[in-house]
Every structure is written in C-alpha cells, then in structure tokens.
Short mmCIF file of N, CA and C in Angstrom, two decimals:
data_model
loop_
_atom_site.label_atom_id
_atom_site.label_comp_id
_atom_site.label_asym_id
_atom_site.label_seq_id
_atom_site.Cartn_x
_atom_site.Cartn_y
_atom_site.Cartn_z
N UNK A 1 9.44 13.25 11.30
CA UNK A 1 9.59 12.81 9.94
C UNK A 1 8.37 11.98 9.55
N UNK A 2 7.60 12.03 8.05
CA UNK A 2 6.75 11.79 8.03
C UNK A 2 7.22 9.88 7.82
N UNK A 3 6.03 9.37 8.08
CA UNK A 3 5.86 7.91 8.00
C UNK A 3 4.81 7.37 7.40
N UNK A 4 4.53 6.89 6.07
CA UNK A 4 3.48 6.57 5.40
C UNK A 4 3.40 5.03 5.41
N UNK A 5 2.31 4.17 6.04
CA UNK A 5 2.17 2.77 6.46
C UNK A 5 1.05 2.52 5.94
N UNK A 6 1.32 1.44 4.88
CA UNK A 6 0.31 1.32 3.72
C UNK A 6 0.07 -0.71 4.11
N UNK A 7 -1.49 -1.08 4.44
CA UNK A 7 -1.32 -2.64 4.67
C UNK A 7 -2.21 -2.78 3.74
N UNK A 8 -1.67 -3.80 3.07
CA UNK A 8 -2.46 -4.58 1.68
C UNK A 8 -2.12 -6.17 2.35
N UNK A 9 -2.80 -7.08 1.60
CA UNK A 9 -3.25 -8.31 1.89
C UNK A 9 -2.18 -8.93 0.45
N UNK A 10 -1.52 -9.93 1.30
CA UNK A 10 -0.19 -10.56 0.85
C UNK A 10 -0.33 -11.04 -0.24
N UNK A 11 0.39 -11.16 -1.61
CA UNK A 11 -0.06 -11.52 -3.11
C UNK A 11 -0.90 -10.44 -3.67
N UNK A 12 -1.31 -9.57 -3.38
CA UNK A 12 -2.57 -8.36 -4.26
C UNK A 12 -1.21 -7.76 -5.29
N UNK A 13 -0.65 -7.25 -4.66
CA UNK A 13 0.13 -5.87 -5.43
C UNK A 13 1.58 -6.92 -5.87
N UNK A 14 1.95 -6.79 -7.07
CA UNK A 14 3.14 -7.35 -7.55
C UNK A 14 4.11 -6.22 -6.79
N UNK A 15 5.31 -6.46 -7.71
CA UNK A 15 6.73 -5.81 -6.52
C UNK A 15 7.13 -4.67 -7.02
N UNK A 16 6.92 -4.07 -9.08
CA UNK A 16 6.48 -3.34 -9.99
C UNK A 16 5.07 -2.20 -9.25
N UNK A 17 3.96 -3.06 -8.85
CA UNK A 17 2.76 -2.43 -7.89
C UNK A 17 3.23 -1.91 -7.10
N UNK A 18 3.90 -2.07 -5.84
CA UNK A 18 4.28 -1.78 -4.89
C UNK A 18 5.30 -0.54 -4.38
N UNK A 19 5.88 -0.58 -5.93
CA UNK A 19 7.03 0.61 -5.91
C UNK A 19 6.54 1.92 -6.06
N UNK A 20 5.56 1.71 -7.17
CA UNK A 20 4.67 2.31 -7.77
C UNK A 20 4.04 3.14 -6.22
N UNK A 21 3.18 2.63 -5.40
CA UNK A 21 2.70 3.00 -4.51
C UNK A 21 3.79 3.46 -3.20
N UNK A 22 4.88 3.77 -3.16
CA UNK A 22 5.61 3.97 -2.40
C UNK A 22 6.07 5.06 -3.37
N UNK A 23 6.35 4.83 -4.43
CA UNK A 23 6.34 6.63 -5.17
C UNK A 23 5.32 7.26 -5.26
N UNK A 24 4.26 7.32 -5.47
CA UNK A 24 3.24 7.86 -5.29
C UNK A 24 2.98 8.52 -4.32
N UNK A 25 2.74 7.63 -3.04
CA UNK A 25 2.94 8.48 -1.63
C UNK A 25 3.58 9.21 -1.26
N UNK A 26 4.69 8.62 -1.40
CA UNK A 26 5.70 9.86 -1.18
C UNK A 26 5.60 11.17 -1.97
N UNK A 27 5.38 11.26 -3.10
CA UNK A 27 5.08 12.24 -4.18
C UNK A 27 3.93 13.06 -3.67
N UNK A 28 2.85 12.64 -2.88
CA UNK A 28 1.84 13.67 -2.58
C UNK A 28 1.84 13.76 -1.35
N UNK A 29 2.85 13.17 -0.46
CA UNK A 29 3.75 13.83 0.87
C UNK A 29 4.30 14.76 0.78
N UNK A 30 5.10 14.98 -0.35
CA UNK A 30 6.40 16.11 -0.96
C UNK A 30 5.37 17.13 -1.27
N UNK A 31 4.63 16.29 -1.81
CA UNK A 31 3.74 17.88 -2.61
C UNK A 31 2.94 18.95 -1.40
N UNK A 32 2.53 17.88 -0.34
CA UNK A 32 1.92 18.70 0.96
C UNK A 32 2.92 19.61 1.87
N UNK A 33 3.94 18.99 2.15
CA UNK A 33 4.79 19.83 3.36
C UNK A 33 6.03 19.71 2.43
N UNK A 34 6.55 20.04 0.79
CA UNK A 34 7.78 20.62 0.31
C UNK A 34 8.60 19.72 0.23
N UNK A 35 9.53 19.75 -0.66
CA UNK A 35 10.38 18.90 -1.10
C UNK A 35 11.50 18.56 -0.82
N UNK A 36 12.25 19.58 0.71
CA UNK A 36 12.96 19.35 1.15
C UNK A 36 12.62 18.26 2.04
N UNK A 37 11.48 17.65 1.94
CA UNK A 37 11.09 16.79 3.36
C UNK A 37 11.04 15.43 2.37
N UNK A 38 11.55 15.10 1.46
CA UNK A 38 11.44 13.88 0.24
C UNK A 38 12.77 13.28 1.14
N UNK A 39 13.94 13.48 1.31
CA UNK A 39 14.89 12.27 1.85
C UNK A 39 14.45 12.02 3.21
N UNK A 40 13.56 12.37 3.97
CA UNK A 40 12.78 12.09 5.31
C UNK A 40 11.46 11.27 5.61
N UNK A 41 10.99 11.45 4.51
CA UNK A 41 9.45 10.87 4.25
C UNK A 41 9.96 8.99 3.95
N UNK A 42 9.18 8.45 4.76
CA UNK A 42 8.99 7.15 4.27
C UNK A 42 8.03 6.39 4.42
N UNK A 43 7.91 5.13 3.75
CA UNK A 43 6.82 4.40 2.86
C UNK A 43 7.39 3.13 3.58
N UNK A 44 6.64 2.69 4.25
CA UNK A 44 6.25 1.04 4.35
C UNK A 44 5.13 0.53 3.93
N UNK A 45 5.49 -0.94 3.32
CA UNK A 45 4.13 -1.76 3.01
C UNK A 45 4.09 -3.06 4.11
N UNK A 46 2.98 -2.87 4.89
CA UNK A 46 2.78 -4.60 5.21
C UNK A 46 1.92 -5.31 4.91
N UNK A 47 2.07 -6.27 4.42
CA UNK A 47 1.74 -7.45 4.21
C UNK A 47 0.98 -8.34 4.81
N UNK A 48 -0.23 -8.33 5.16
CA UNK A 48 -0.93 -9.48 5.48
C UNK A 48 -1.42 -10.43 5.04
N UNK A 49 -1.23 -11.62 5.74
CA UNK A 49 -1.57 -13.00 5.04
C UNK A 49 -2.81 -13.31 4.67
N UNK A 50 -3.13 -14.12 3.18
CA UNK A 50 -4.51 -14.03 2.90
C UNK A 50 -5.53 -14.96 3.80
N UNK A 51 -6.52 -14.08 4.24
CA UNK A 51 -7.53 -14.90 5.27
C UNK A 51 -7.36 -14.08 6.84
N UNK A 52 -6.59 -13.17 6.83
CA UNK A 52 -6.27 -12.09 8.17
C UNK A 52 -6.70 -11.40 8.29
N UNK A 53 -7.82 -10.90 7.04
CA UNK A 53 -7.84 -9.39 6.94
C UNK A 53 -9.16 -9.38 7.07
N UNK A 54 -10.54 -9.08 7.86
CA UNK A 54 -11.50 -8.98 7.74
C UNK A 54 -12.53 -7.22 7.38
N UNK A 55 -13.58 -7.60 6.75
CA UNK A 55 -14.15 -6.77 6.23
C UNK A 55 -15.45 -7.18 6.57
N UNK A 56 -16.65 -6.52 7.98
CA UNK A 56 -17.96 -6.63 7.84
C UNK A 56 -17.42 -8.45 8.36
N UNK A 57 -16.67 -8.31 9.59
CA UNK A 57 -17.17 -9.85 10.02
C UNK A 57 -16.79 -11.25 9.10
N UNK A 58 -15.97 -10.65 7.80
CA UNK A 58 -15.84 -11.92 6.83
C UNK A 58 -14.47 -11.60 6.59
N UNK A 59 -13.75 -12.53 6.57
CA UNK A 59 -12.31 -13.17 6.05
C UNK A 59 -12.32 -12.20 4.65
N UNK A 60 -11.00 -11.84 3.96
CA UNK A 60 -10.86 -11.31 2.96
C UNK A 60 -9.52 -12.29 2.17
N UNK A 61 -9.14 -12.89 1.06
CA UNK A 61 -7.88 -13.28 0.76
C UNK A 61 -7.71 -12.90 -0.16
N UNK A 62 -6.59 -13.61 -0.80
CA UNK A 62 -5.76 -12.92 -1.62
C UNK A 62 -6.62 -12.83 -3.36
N UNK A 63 -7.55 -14.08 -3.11
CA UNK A 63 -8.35 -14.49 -4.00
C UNK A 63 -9.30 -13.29 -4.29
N UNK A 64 -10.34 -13.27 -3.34
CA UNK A 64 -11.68 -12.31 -3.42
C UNK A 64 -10.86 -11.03 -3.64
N UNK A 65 -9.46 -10.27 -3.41
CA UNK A 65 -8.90 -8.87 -3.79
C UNK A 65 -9.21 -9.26 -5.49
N UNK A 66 -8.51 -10.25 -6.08
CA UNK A 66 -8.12 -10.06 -7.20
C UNK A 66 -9.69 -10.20 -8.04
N UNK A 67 -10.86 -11.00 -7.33
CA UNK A 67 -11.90 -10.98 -8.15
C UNK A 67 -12.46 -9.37 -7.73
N UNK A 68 -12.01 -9.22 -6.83
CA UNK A 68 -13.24 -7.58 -6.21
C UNK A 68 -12.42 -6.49 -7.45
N UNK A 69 -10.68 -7.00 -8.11
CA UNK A 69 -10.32 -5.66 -9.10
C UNK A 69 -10.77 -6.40 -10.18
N UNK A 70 -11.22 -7.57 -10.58
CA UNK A 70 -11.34 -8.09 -11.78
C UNK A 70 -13.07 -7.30 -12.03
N UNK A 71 -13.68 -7.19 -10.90
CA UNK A 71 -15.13 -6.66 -11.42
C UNK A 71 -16.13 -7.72 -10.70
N UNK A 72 -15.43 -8.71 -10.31
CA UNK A 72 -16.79 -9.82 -9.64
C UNK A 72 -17.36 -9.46 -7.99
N UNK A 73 -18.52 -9.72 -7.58
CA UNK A 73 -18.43 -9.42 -6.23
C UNK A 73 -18.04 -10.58 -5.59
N UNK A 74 -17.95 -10.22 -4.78
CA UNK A 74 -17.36 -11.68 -3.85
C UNK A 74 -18.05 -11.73 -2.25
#
C-alpha cells in the first residue's frame, strides 16, 4: 500500500495548507496506479522543529521558510 511521507518544518503550512497537500498527493497517487488504490494510499506530514532542518550546512526555521515564500533571500 502506497505511503506518501511529506516533512515540512513546523509552523510553514497552516492546517487548511496541509490538507490541501495530503489531497493533492494522494490525487496524483490515484492518478498513477488507479483509483481503486485511493482507500489504501496514505499521506503523512512530519513536522520538524524550526532550527532542525539544515540546508548546505545552515539551520533552516520557521522564519527564513516564510521569508524564502515571501520573495526575500535569506
């Protein structure tokens, strides 16, 4: 059964966001291997705490996500 494990950095995605991306996935799971496989397919999100997540040797938080979608570099 498929298993879709999605980690975002804790505070980025509201709970509206999040659903959103757990339908989604699933939706282009269904669309790859058929739609009888939709009550089998599942979607986890985890959550990591801001300052856990490194990128290139540097800390990432919850802060620098929201300036890196606002358009700023960080």
């Amino acid at each position: 059964m498929p298993l879709i494990q999605v980690n975002v950095i804790k505070d980025v995605f509201t709970p509206a966001q999040k659903r959103d991306i757990i339908s989604r996935l699933t939706d282009a799971m269904v669309e790859i291997e058929g739609e009888n496989m939709r009550p089998v397919t599942w979607c986890v999100i985890h959550e990591v705490a801001s300052g856990d997540w490194g990128i290139a040797g540097n800390a990432l938080t919850t802060a620098d996500v929201h300036a890196l979608a606002a358009g700023v570099s960080v």
